[in-house]
Each structure stands twice: as structure tokens, then as C-alpha cells.
GROMACS .gro file of C-alpha atoms in nm:
model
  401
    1UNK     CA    1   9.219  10.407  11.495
    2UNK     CA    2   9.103  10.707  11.273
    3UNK     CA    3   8.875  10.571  10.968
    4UNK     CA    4   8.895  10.714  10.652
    5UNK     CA    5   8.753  10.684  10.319
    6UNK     CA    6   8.875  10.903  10.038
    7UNK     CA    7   8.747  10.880   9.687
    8UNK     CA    8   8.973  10.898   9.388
    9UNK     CA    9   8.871  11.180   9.198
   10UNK     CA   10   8.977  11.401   8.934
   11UNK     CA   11   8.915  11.748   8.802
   12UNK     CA   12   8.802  11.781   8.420
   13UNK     CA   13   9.002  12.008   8.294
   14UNK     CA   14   9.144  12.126   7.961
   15UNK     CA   15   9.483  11.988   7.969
   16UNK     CA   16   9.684  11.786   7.745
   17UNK     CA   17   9.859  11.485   7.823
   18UNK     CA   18  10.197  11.560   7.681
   19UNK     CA   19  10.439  11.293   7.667
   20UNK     CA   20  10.736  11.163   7.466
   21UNK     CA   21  10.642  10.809   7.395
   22UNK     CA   22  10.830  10.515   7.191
   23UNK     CA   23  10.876  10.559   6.828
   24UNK     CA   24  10.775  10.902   6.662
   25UNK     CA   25  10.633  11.030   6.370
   26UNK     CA   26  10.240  11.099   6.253
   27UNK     CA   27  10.002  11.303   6.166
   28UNK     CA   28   9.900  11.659   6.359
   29UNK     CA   29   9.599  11.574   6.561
   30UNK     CA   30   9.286  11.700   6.441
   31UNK     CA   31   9.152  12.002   6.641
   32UNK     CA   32   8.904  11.937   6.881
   33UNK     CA   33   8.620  12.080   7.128
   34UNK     CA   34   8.601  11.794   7.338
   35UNK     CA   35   8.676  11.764   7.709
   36UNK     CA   36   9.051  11.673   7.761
   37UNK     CA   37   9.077  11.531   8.156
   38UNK     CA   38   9.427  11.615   8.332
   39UNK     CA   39   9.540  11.300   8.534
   40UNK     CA   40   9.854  11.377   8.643
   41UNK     CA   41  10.015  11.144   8.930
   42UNK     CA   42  10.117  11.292   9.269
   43UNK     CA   43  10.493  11.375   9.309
   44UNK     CA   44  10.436  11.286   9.730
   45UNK     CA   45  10.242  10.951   9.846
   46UNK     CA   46   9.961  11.081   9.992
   47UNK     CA   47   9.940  11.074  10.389
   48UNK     CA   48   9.660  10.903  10.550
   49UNK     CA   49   9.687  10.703  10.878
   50UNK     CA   50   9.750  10.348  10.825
   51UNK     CA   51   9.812  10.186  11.164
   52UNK     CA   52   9.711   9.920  11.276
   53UNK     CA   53   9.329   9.885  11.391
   54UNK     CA   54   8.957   9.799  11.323
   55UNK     CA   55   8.629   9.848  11.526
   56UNK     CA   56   8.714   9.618  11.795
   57UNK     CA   57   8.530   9.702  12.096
   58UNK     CA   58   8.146   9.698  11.966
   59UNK     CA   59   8.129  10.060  12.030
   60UNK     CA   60   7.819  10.109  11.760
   61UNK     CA   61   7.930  10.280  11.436
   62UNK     CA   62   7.760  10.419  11.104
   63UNK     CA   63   7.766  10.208  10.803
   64UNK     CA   64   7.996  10.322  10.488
   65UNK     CA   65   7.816  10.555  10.225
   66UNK     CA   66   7.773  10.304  10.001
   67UNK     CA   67   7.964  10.414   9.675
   68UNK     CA   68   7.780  10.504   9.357
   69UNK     CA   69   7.896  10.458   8.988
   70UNK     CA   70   8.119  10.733   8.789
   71UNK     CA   71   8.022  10.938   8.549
   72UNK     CA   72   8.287  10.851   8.260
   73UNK     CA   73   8.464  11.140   8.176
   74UNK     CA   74   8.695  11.154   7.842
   75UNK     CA   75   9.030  11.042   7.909
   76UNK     CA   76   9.306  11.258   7.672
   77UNK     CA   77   9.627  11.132   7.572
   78UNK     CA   78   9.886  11.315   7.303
   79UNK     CA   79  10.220  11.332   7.206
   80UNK     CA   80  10.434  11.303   6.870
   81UNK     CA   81  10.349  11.001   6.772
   82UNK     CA   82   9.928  11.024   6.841
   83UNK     CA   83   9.709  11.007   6.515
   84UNK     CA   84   9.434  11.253   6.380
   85UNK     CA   85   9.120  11.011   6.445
   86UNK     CA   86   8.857  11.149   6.591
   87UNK     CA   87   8.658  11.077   6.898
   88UNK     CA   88   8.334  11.021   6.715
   89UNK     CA   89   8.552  10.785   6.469
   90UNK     CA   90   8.672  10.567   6.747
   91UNK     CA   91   8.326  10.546   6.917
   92UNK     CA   92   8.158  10.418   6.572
   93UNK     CA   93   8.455  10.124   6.566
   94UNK     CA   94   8.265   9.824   6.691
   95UNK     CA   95   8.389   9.651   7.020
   96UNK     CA   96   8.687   9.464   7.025
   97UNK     CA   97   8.959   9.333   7.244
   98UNK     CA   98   9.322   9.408   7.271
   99UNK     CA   99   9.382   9.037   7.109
  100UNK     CA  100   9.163   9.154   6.808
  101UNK     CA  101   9.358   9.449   6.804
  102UNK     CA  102   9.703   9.330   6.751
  103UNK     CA  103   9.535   9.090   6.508
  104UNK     CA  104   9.402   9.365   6.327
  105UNK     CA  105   9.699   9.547   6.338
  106UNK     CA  106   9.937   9.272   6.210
  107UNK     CA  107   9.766   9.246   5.949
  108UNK     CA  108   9.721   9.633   5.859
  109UNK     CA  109  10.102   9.595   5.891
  110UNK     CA  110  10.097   9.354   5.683
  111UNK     CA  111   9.908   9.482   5.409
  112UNK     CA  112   9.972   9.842   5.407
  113UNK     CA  113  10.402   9.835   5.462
  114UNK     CA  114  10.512  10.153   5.375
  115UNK     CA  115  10.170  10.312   5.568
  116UNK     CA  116  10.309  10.520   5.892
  117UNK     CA  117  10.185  10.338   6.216
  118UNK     CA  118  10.089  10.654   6.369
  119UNK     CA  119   9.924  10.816   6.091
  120UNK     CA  120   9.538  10.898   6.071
  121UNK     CA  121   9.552  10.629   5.727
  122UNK     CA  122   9.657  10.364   5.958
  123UNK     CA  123   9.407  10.427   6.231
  124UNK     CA  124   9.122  10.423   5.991
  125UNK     CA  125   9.252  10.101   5.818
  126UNK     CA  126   9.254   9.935   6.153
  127UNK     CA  127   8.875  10.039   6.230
  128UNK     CA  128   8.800   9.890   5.901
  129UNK     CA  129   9.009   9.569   5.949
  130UNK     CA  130   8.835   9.533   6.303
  131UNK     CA  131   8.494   9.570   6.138
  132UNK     CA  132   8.586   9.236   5.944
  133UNK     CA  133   8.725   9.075   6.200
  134UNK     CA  134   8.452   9.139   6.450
  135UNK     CA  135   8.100   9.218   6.237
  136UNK     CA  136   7.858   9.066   6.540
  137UNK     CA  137   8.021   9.294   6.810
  138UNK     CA  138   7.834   9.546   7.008
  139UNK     CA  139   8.000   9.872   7.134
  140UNK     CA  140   7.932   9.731   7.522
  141UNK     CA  141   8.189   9.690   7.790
  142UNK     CA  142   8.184   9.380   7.992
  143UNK     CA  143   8.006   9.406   8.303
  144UNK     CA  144   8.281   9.477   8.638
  145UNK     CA  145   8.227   9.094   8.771
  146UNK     CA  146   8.319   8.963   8.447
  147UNK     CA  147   8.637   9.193   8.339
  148UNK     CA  148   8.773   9.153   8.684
  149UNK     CA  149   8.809   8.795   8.670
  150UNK     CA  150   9.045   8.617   8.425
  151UNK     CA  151   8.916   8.874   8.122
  152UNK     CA  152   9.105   9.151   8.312
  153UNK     CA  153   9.402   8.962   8.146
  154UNK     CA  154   9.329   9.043   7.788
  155UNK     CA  155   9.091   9.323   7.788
  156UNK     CA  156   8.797   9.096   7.641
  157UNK     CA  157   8.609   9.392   7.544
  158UNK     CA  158   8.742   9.761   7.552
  159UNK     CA  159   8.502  10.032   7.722
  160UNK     CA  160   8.490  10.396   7.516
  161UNK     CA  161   8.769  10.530   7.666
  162UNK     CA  162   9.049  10.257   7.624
  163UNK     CA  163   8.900  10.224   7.275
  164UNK     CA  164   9.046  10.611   7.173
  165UNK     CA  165   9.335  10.580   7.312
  166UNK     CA  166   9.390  10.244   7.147
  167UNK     CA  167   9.294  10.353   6.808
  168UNK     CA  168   9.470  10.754   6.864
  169UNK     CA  169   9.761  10.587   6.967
  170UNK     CA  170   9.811  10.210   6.784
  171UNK     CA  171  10.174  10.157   6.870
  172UNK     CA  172  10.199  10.210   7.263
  173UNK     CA  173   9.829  10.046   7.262
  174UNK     CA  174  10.068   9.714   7.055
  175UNK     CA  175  10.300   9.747   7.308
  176UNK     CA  176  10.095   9.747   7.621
  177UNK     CA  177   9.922   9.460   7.486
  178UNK     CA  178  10.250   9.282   7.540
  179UNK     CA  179  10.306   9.475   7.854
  180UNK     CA  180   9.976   9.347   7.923
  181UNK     CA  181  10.055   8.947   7.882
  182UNK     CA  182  10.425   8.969   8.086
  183UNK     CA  183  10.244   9.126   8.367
  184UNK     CA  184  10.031   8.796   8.362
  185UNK     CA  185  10.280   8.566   8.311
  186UNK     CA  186  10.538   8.739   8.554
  187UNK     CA  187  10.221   8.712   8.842
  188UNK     CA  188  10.153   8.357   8.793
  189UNK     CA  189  10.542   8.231   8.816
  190UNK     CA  190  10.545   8.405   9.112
  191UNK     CA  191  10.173   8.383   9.290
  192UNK     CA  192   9.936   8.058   9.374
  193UNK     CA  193   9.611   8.079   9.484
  194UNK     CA  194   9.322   8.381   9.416
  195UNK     CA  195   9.477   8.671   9.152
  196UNK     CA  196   9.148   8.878   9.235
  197UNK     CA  197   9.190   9.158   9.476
  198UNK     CA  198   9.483   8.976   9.666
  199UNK     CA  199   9.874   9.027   9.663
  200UNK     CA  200   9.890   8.926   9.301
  201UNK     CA  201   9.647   9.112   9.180
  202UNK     CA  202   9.833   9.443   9.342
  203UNK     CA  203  10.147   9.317   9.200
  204UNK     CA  204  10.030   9.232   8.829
  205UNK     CA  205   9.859   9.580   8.827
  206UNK     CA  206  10.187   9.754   8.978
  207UNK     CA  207  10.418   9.533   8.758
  208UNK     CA  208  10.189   9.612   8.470
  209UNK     CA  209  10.184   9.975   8.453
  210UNK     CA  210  10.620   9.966   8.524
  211UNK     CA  211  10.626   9.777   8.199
  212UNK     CA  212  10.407  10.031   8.017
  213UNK     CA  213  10.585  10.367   8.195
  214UNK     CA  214  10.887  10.142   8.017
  215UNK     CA  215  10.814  10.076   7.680
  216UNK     CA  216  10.564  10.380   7.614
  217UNK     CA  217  10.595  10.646   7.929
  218UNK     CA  218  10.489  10.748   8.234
  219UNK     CA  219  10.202  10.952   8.084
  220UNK     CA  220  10.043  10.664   7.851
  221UNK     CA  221  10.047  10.436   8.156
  222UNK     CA  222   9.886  10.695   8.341
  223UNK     CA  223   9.617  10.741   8.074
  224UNK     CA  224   9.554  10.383   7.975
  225UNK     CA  225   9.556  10.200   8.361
  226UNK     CA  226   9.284  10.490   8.440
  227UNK     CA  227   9.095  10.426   8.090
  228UNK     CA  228   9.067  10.073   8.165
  229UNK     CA  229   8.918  10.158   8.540
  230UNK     CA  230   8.677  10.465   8.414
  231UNK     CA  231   8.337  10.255   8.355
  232UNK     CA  232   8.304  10.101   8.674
  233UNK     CA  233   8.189  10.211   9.048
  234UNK     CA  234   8.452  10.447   9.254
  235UNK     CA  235   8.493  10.128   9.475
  236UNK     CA  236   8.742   9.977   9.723
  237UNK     CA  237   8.812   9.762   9.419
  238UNK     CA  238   8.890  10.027   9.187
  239UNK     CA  239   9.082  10.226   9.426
  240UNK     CA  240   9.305   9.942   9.531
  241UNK     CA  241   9.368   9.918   9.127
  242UNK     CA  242   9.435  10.264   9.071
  243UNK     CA  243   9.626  10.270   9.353
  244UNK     CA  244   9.866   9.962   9.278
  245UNK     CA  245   9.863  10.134   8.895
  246UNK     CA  246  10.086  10.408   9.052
  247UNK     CA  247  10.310  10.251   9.284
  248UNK     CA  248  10.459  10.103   8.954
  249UNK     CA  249  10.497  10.427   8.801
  250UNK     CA  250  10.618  10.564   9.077
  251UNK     CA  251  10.897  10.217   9.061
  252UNK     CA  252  10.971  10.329   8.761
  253UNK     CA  253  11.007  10.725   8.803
  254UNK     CA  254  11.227  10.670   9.028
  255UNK     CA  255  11.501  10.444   8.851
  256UNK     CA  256  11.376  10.474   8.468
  257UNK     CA  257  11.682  10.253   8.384
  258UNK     CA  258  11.611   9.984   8.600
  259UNK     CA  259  11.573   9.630   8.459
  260UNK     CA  260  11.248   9.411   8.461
  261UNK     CA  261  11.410   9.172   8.711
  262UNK     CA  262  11.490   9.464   8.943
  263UNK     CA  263  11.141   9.602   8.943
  264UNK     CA  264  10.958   9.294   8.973
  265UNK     CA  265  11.212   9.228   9.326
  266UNK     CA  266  11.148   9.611   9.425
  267UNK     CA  267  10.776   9.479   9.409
  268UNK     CA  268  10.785   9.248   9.594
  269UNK     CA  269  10.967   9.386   9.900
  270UNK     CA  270  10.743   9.697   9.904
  271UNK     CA  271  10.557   9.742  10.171
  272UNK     CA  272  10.155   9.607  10.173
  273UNK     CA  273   9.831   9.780  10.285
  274UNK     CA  274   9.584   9.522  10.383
  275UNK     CA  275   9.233   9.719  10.399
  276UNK     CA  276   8.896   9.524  10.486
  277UNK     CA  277   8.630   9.620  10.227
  278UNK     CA  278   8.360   9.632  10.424
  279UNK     CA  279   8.453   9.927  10.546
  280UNK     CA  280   8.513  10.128  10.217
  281UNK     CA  281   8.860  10.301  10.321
  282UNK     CA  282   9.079  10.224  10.017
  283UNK     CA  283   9.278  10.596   9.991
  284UNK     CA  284   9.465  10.634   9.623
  285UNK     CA  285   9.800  10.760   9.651
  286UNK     CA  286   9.908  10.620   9.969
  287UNK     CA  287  10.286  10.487   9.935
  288UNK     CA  288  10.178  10.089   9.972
  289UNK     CA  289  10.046   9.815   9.780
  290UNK     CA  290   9.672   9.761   9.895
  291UNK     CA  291   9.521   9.476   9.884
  292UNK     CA  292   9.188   9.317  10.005
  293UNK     CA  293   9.119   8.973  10.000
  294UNK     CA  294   9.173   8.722  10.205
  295UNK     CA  295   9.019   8.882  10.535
  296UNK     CA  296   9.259   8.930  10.808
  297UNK     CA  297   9.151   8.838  11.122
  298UNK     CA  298   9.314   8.732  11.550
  299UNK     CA  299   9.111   8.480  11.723
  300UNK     CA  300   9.137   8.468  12.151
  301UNK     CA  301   8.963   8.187  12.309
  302UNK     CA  302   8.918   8.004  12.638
  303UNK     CA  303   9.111   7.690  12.645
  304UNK     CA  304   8.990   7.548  12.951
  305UNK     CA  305   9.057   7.383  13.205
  306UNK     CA  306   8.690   7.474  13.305
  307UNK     CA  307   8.601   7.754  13.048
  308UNK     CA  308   8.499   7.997  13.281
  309UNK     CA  309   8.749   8.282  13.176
  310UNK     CA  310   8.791   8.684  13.074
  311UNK     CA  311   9.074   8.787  12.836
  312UNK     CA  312   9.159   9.110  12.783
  313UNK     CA  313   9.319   9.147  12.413
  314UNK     CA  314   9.541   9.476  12.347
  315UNK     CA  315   9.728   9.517  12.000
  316UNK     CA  316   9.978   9.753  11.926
  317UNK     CA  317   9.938   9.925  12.278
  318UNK     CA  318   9.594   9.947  12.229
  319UNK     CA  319   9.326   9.768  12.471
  320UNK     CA  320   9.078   9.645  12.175
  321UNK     CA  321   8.780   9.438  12.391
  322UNK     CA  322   8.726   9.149  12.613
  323UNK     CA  323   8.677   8.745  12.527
  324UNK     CA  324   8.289   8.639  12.639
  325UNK     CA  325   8.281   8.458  12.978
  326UNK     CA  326   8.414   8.087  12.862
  327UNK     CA  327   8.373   8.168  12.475
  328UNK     CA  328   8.612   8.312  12.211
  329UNK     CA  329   8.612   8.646  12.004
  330UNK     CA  330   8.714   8.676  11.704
  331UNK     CA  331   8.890   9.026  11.622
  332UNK     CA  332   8.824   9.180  11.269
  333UNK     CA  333   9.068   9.436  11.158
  334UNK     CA  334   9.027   9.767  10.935
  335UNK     CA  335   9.343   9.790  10.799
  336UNK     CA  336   9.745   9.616  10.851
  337UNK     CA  337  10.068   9.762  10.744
  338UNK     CA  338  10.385   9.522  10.693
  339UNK     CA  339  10.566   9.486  11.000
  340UNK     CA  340  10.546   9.334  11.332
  341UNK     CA  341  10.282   9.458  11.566
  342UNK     CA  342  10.287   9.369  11.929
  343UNK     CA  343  10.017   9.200  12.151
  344UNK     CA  344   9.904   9.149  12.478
  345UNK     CA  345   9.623   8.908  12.632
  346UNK     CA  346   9.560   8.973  13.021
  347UNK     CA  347   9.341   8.747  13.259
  348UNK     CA  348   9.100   8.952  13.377
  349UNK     CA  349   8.898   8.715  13.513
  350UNK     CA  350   8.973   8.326  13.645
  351UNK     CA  351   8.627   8.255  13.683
  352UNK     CA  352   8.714   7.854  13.930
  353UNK     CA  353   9.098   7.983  14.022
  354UNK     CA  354   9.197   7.688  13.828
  355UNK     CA  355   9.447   7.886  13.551
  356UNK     CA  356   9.372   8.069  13.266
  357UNK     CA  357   9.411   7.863  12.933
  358UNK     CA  358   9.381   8.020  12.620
  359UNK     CA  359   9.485   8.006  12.225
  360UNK     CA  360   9.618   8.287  11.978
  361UNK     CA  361   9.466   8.206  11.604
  362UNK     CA  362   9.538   8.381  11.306
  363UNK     CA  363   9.404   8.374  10.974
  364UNK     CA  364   9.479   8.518  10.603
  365UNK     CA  365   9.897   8.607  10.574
  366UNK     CA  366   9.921   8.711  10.972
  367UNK     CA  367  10.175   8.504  11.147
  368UNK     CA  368  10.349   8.485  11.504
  369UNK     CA  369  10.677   8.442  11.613
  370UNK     CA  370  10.844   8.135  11.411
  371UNK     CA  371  10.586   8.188  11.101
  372UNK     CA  372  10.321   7.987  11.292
  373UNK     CA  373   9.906   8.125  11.257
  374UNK     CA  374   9.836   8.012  11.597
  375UNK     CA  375   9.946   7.855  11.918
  376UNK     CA  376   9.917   7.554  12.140
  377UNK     CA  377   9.735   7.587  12.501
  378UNK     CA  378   9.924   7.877  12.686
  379UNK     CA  379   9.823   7.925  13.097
  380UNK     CA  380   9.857   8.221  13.313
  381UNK     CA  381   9.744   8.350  13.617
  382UNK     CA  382   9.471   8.582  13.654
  383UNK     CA  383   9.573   8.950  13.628
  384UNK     CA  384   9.898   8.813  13.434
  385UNK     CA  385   9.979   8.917  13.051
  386UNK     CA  386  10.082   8.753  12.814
  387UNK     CA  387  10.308   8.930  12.518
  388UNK     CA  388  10.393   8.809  12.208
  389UNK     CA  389  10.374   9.013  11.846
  390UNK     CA  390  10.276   8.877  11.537
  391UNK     CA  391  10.387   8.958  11.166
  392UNK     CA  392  10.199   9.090  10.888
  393UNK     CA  393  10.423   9.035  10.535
  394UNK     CA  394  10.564   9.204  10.306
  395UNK     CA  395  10.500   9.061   9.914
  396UNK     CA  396  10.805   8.856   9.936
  397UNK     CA  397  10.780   8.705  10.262
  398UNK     CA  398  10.442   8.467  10.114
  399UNK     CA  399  10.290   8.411   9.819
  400UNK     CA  400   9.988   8.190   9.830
  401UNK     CA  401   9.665   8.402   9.858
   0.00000   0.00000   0.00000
């Protein structure tokens, strides 16, 4: 097993974001010497090794570099239909959430008809609306443990940089917001259990960013899925969201005219990247959904009849360490792919001569032969093997977390 740990990063450079998007119309944009960041997606999946392994053998290892926050950098998005406000207009708006947004911009709507919805007027009427509608609010994000929990949903509190794209761009940020609330309801039809860092959560984020590639382009996805990850650590977490963010634009690049049901079924039979957290390995751009809770783990232990036994455990080929004298081990892994993997326990030792009894366990989605996570007694001789593989899933094949 080769480790690996990349870190998402991306140059700051002086490039435009320049996209058709839904609608048209609106002001020029007002010139600018502020830092525009290029974050373009990767035509290729990235290639990293992702068989099958984890530290199994106790060899002694170094620790992860423990990851340390970003530095927010200015995210830039423009095409035809982005407005003239300012950066240092949209950073004076005071805090507000996506659902005060589209409340604020109803009612702008409302109020102003015949006002263009991407025009500079429009903009600055919503910051003033949004300074009625929220006068207590402060201008700070919500911390990471409390935006990745059920406020992820409806953007509770908008750091900086999803706050100038929402108010440069008002229509695709209206838009997303819906984008926003059928990703949701599209993940919990189709999920039970934990949405946090699990197969739903890679699918809502995937599903989420197709629906915005949809109604607003590939570009404004691009800019406001990043946005909404740019105040937080460079973590496995954030990776594995950045991550999911492009396999649904990548869904969608590659059949634009594809419906919602079809993408949401594409989703679900893509292929999954489970990849432990501990050990800080979460690689953006690699062609699978990643996920990282629940832990996946493969139990081996003596099952009598005098608990005196050795096992030998090999997956995929791979001799991976030996069960204590009498005891169990429980194997840890670093990272699964979907598919079946094979494995092998050998007797190495009989310690009385009496048989070797011993049980396979599984635990989080793994499964053996006949969906199973573990077996009943099995005996074999010492020096015998026995083989078996088990199954790691694919979205579709379960859905509680």
C-alpha cells in the first residue's frame, strides 16, 4: 500500500472566470485591482493509487502532518449577467444566509419590477433590504463544526467569499439556493442514517453542484462549491467535499442534457472511495466519490475449541499480520475502492491439534459473500487456508450510513 496525502491547492492568479450563465443582461463590471483566483476543474481524474490497504502489520509509522488552516484567497466569478458591486460593497453588507437572501430578493423583486436583476441598482437594493431584514448580524462565518452539521443545508451564515459572489451575481446565487434545497431533499428520500461525511453527504454535495452546473454553469458551480469551502482547514473533510463537488460537474460535463433522474442514478452507481481520516490521505480530483465515516474495519478471531491458535490474514494477495496467540485482531484499513476484494486466513499455528476455529467480522458497508458482515464458526486444519472475498459497495448497493 503506497500512502498519500495531497493537498488541494490552487494558484492565485489573474484570471477571469468566464462563463455563460442563465439569463443575461447587466451592467459592465466595475474595474478592479483585486486578486481574481483561477479555479478551473481538471479535464483527467487525477491518478493516485487507491487499492486496497492500511497499516496492517504494526510496522511503526510517522504520524500525518497535521493540517493547518487556509489563507482565504478571493474567489472571482464573471460573465454577462454579473453586476458592478464592488468587493468592498459586499464586505460592508452585514451577514446573512441564503434564506435571507431570497427573502430579500423577493421582495427587491417585488418592489423594484421593472429594476434589471443583474444590474449594480439591484445589488445595492438587496444590501439595503438585507440591512433591514438582518440589523443585529455580524459579518462572522459560522464556526466548521457548526456549518457542517444540518446548517450546511441552508448556508446559515455566508463567509466573505460566498457573500460576493451572491451579491455580484443575485440570479444564479436565487437559483442555487433552490439547487441548494433539492440536493437536500433528493439525499434524504434516498439516505437514512448520518448525512455528515458519509455516502450521503458525498452524494448531496455531488448531486448539488450537477444541479448548479445545470441551472447556472459549470463555472458558477465551480466558484460557489469552492466559496462555500474557502474559510475552513485544508482537511480530509474539505477535500472529500471538494472532491464530491466535482464528480458532479464532471456528471454533468459529460451529458449536459441529461435529466435530474438520470444524474441522481449515475450517482449512485459511481464508484466510492472509502478513506480513513486518521490518516489524512483525501486526494481532490481522483475519479470516485470519497467518503469517510463510518470506519471500515475486518475482524479475525479464535473461535475455539481451546483458543490456543495463529491466523495468518492476507487481503487482496497481500499477507497483512498475524491474530495474537488465542485472541483476535482487528484490521483497520486506509482506504477501499468498490468492488470485491479477495481474502485468505491460514492456520499457522494449532496450538492443542484440536482444529482451528475462527470467525470473519465486518463492520461499516463491507460485506461477504451473500451480503452477510460476518460468519458463523469455520474449522480448518493447521497450515490450511481459507478463501473467501468480501464486497465493498457501490452508492446503490446500501444506503443506511
Amino acid at each position: 500500500m503506497h500512502s498519500f496525502r495531497t493537498v488541494f491547492a490552487v494558484s492565485a492568479t489573474s484570471i477571469v472566470l468566464a462563463m455563460t450563465g442563465c439569463g443575461g443582461g447587466g451592467d459592465e463590471p466595475e474595474a478592479s485591482n483585486e486578486p481574481v483566483l483561477s479555479i478551473p476543474d481538471p479535464v483527467q481524474p487525477v491518478s493516485v493509487d487507491v487499492t486496497i490497504g492500511g497499516g496492517f502489520a504494526g510496522e511503526p509509522s510517522n504520524d500525518p502532518i497535521e493540517v493547518q488552516p487556509e489563507t482565504a484567497t478571493p474567489i472571482a466569478f464573471r460573465d454577462a449577467e454579473t453586476n458592478g458591486l464592488s468587493r468592498a460593497e459586499s464586505d460592508r453588507a452585514p451577514s446573512f444566509s441564503l434564506d435571507t437572501f431570497a427573502t430579500a430578493f423577493d421582495r427587491v423583486r417585488a418592489a423594484q419590477p421593472t429594476l434589471a436583476q443583474t444590474s449594480t441598482e439591484f445589488a445595492r437594493a438587496l444590501v439595503a433590504e438585507l440591512a433591514r431584514l438582518a440589523p443585529q448580524a455580524t459579518t462572522q462565518a459560522l464556526p466548521r463544526e457548526i456549518k457542517a452539521s444540518e446548517m450546511w443545508d441552508t448556508f446559515q451564515s455566508l463567509n466573505p467569499e460566498e457573500k460576493a459572489l451572491v451579491l455580484a451575481n443575485p440570479v444564479k446565487a436565487y437559483l442555487s439556493r433552490t439547487a441548494t434545497t433539492e440536493a437536500r431533499t433528493a439525499t434524504e428520500q434516498t439516505f437514512s442514517g448520518s448525512m455528515y461525511l458519509t455516502r450521503a453527504d458525498a452524494f448531496r454535495h455531488s448531486y448539488w453542484n450537477w444541479l448548479m452546473s445545470k441551472c447556472c454553469s459549470v463555472g458558477w458551480a465551480t466558484a460557489f462549491a469552492t466559496a462555500h469551502e474557502s474559510s475552513v482547514a485544508n482537511d480530509d473533510d474539505k477535500r472529500m467535499d471538494l472532491n464530491n463537488n466535482m464528480i458532479g460537474r464532471r456528471l454533468f460535463t459529460s451529458a449536459p442534457n441529461s435529466t435530474p433522474e438520470a444524474a441522481q442514478a449515475a450517482l449512485l452507481n459511481y464508484k466510492l472511495l472509502w478513506v480513513n481520516r486518521i490518516r489524512k490521505n483525501v486526494t481532490v480530483g481522483v475519479d470516485y466519490l470519497v467518503y469517510l465515516e463510518p470506519s471500515q474495519t475486518l475482524t479475525v478471531f479464535d473461535d475455539g475449541p481451546d483458543y490456543d491458535d495463529i491466523y495468518t490474514v492476507s487481503i487482496a494477495g497481500k499477507a497483512v499480520g498475524d491474530t495474537p496467540q488465542g485472541a483476535s485482531r482487528e484490521f483497520e484499513f486506509d482506504q477501499i475502492p468498490s468492488g470485491d476484494h479477495t481474502l485468505t486466513v491460514n492456520c499457522k499455528l494449532d496450538g492443542t491439534k484440536g482444529g482451528c476455529g475462527f470467525q470473519i467480522r465486518l463492520k461499516g458497508a463491507l460485506t461477504l459473500p451473500g451480503g452477510s458482515s460476518n460468519t458463523s464458526q469455520l474449522v480448518i486444519q493447521e497450515g490450511e487456508t481459507h478463501s473467501t472475498t468480501f464486497n465493498f459497495p457501490t452508492m446503490n448497493d446500501a444506503r443506511t450510513n
